[in-house]
mmCIF file of C-alpha atoms in Angstrom:
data_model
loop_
_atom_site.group_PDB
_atom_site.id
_atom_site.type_symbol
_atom_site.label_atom_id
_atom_site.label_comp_id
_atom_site.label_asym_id
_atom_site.label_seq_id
_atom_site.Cartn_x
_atom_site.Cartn_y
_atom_site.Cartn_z
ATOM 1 C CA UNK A 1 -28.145 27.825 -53.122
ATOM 2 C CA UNK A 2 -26.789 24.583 -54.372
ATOM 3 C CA UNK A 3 -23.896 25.026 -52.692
ATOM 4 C CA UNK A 4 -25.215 26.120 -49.229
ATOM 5 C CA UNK A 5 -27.651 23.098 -49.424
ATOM 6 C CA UNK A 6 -23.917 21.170 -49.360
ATOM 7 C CA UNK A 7 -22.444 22.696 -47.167
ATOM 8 C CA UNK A 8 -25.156 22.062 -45.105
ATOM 9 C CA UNK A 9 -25.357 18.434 -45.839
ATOM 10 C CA UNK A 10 -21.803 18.055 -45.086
ATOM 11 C CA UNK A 11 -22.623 20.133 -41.449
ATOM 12 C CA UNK A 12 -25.040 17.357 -40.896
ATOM 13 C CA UNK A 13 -22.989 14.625 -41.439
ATOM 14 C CA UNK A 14 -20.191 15.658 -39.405
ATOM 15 C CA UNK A 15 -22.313 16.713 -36.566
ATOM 16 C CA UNK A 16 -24.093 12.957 -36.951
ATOM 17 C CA UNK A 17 -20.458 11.060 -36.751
ATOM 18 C CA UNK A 18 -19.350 12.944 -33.975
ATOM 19 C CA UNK A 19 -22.484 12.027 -32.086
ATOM 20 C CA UNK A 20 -22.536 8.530 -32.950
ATOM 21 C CA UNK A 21 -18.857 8.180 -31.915
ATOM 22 C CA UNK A 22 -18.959 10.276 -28.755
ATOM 23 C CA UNK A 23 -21.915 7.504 -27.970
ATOM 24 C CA UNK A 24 -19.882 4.873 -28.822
ATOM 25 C CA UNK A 25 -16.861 6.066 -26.498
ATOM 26 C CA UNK A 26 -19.519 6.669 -23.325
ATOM 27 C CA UNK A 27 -20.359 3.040 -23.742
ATOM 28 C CA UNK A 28 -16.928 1.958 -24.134
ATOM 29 C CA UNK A 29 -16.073 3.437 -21.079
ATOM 30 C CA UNK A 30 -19.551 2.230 -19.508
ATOM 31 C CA UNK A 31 -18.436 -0.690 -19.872
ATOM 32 C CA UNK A 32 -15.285 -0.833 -18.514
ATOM 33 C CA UNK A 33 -15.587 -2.148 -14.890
ATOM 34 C CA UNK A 34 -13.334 0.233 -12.912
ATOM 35 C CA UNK A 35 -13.479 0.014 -9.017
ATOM 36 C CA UNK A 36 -11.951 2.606 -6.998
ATOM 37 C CA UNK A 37 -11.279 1.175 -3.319
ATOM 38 C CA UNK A 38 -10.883 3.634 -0.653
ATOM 39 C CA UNK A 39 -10.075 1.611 2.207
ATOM 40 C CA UNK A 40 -8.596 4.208 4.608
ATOM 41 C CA UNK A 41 -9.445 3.676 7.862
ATOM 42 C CA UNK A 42 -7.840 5.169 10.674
ATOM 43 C CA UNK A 43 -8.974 2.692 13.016
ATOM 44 C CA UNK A 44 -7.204 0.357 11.145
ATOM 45 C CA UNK A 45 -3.827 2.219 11.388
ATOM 46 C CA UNK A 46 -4.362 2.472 15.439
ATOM 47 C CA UNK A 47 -4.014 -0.853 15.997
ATOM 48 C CA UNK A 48 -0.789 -1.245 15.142
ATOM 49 C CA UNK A 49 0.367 1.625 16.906
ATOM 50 C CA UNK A 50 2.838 0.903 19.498
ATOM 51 C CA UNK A 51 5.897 -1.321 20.483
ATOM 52 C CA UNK A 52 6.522 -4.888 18.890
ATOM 53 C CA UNK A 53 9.238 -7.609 19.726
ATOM 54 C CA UNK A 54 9.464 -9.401 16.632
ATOM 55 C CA UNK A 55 11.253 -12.724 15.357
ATOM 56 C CA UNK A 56 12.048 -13.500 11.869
ATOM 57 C CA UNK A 57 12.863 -17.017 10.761
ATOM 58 C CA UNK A 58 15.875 -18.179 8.613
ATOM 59 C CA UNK A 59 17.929 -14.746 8.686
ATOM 60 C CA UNK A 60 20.977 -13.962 9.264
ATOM 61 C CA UNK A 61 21.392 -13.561 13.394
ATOM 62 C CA UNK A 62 21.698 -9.657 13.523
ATOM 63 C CA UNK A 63 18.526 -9.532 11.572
ATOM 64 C CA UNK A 64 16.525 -12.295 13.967
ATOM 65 C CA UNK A 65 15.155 -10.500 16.496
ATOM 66 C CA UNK A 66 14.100 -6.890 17.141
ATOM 67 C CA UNK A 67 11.899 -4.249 18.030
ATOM 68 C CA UNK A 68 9.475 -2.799 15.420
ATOM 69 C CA UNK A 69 8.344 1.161 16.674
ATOM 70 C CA UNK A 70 5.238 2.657 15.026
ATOM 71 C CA UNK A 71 3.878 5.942 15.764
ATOM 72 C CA UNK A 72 1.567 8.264 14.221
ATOM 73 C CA UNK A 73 2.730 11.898 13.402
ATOM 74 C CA UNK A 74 1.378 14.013 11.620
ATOM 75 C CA UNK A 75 -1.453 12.262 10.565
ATOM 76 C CA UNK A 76 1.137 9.175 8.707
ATOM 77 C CA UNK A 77 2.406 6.238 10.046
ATOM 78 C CA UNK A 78 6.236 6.101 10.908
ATOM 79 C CA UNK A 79 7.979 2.579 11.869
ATOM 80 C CA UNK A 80 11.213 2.515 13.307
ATOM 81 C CA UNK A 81 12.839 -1.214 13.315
ATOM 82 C CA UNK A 82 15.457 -1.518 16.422
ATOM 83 C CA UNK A 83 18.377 -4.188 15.493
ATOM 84 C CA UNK A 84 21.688 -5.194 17.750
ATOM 85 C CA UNK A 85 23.227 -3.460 14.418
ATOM 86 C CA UNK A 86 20.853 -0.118 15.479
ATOM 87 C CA UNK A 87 17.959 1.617 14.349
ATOM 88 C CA UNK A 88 16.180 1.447 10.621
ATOM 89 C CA UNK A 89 13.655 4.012 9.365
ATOM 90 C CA UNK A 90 11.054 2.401 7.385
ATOM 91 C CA UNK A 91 10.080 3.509 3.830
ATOM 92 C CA UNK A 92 6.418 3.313 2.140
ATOM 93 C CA UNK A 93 4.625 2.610 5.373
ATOM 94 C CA UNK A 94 0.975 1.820 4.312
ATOM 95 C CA UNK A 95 -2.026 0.587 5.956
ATOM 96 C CA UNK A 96 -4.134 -1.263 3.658
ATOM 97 C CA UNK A 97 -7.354 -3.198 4.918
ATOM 98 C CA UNK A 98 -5.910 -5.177 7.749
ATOM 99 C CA UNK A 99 -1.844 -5.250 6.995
ATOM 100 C CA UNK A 100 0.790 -2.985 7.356
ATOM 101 C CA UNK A 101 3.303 -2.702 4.615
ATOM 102 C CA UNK A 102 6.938 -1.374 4.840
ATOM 103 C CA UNK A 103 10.366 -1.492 3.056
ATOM 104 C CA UNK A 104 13.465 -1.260 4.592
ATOM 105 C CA UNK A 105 17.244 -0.613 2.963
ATOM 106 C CA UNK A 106 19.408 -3.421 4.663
ATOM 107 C CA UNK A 107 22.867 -3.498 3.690
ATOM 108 C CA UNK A 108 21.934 -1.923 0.103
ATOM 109 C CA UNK A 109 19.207 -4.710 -0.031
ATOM 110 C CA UNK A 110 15.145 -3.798 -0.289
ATOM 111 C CA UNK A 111 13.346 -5.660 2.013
ATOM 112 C CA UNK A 112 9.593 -5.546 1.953
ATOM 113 C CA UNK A 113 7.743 -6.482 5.151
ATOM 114 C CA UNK A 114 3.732 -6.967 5.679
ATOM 115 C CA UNK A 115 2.072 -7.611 9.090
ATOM 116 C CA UNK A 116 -1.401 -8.101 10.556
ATOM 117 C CA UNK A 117 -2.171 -7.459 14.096
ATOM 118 C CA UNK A 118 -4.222 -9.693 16.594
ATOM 119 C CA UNK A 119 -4.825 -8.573 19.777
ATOM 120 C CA UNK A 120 -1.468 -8.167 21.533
ATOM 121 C CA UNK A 121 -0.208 -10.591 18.325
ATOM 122 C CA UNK A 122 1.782 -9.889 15.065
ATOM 123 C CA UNK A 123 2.945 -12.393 11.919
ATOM 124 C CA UNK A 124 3.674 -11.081 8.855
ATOM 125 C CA UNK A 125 6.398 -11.901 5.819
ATOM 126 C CA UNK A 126 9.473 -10.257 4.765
ATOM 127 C CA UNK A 127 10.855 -10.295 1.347
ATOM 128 C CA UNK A 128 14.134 -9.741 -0.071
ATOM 129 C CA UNK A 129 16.379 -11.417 -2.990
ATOM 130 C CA UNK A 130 16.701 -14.469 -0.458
ATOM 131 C CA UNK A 131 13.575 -15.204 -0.300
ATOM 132 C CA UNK A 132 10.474 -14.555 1.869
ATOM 133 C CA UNK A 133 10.600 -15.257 5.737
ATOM 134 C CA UNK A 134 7.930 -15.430 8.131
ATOM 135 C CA UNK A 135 7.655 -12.423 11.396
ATOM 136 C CA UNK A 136 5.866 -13.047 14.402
ATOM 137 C CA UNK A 137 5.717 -11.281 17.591
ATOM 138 C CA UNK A 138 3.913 -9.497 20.294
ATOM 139 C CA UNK A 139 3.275 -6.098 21.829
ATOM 140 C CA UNK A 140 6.045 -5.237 23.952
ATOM 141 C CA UNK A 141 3.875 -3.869 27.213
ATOM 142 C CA UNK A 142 7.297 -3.262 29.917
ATOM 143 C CA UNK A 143 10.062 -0.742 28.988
ATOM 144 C CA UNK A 144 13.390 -2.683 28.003
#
């Protein structure tokens, strides 16, 4: 008997730690403030579908001007960035609140671009190991 009565003891006290620290963990993680952001919006990504003639500032002249294609297919985003040099497909293309983010291999060298659309208006930034350069541009409504 003595020794059921201990076992029994011991049942309890196990039972009563794990208890007390599974309560302990829920309020750890209570108390962690985790937000979660879904900000997909597809009404967001249609507005920067379409043609854009862009100008970048302080590059090297065969990166200076060109023609930024973004389509929807498939239900992602594709950009397509025209140069004299030739055509660019863009990598990572994400819409996040109000800016569209892409990377692009020039030459071996990762450029990361960001724009926000305004009416028939673009700016953004484009960063690289030399440094970040501003975009601007505008919707390009005539065929060239």
């Amino acid at each position: 008997m003595r020794k059921l009565k201990g076992i029994i003891k011991f049942g309890f006290m196990a039972c009563t730690m794990l208890i007390g620290s599974s309560a302990m963990a829920y309020e750890d993680v209570n108390q962690l403030d985790v937000n979660v952001i879904d900000d997909y919006s597809p009404i967001n990504e249609e507005k920067f579908i379409g043609n854009w003639k862009y100008s970048a500032e302080n590059v090297p002249y065969e990166y200076a001007r060109g023609i930024l294609f973004i389509s929807k297919k498939e239900g992602s985003l594709n950009v397509l960035v025209a140069l004299p040099g030739g055509e660019r497909k863009a990598n990572d293309v994400k819409v996040k609140e109000n800016t569209l983010t892409f990377s692009l291999n020039l030459e071996g060298q990762l450029v990361s671009v960001s724009i926000t659309v305004e009416g028939d208006k673009i700016s953004g930034k484009a960063s690289s190991e030399d440094g970040i350069f501003n975009l601007s541009g505008e919707r390009r409504l005539d065929p060239e």
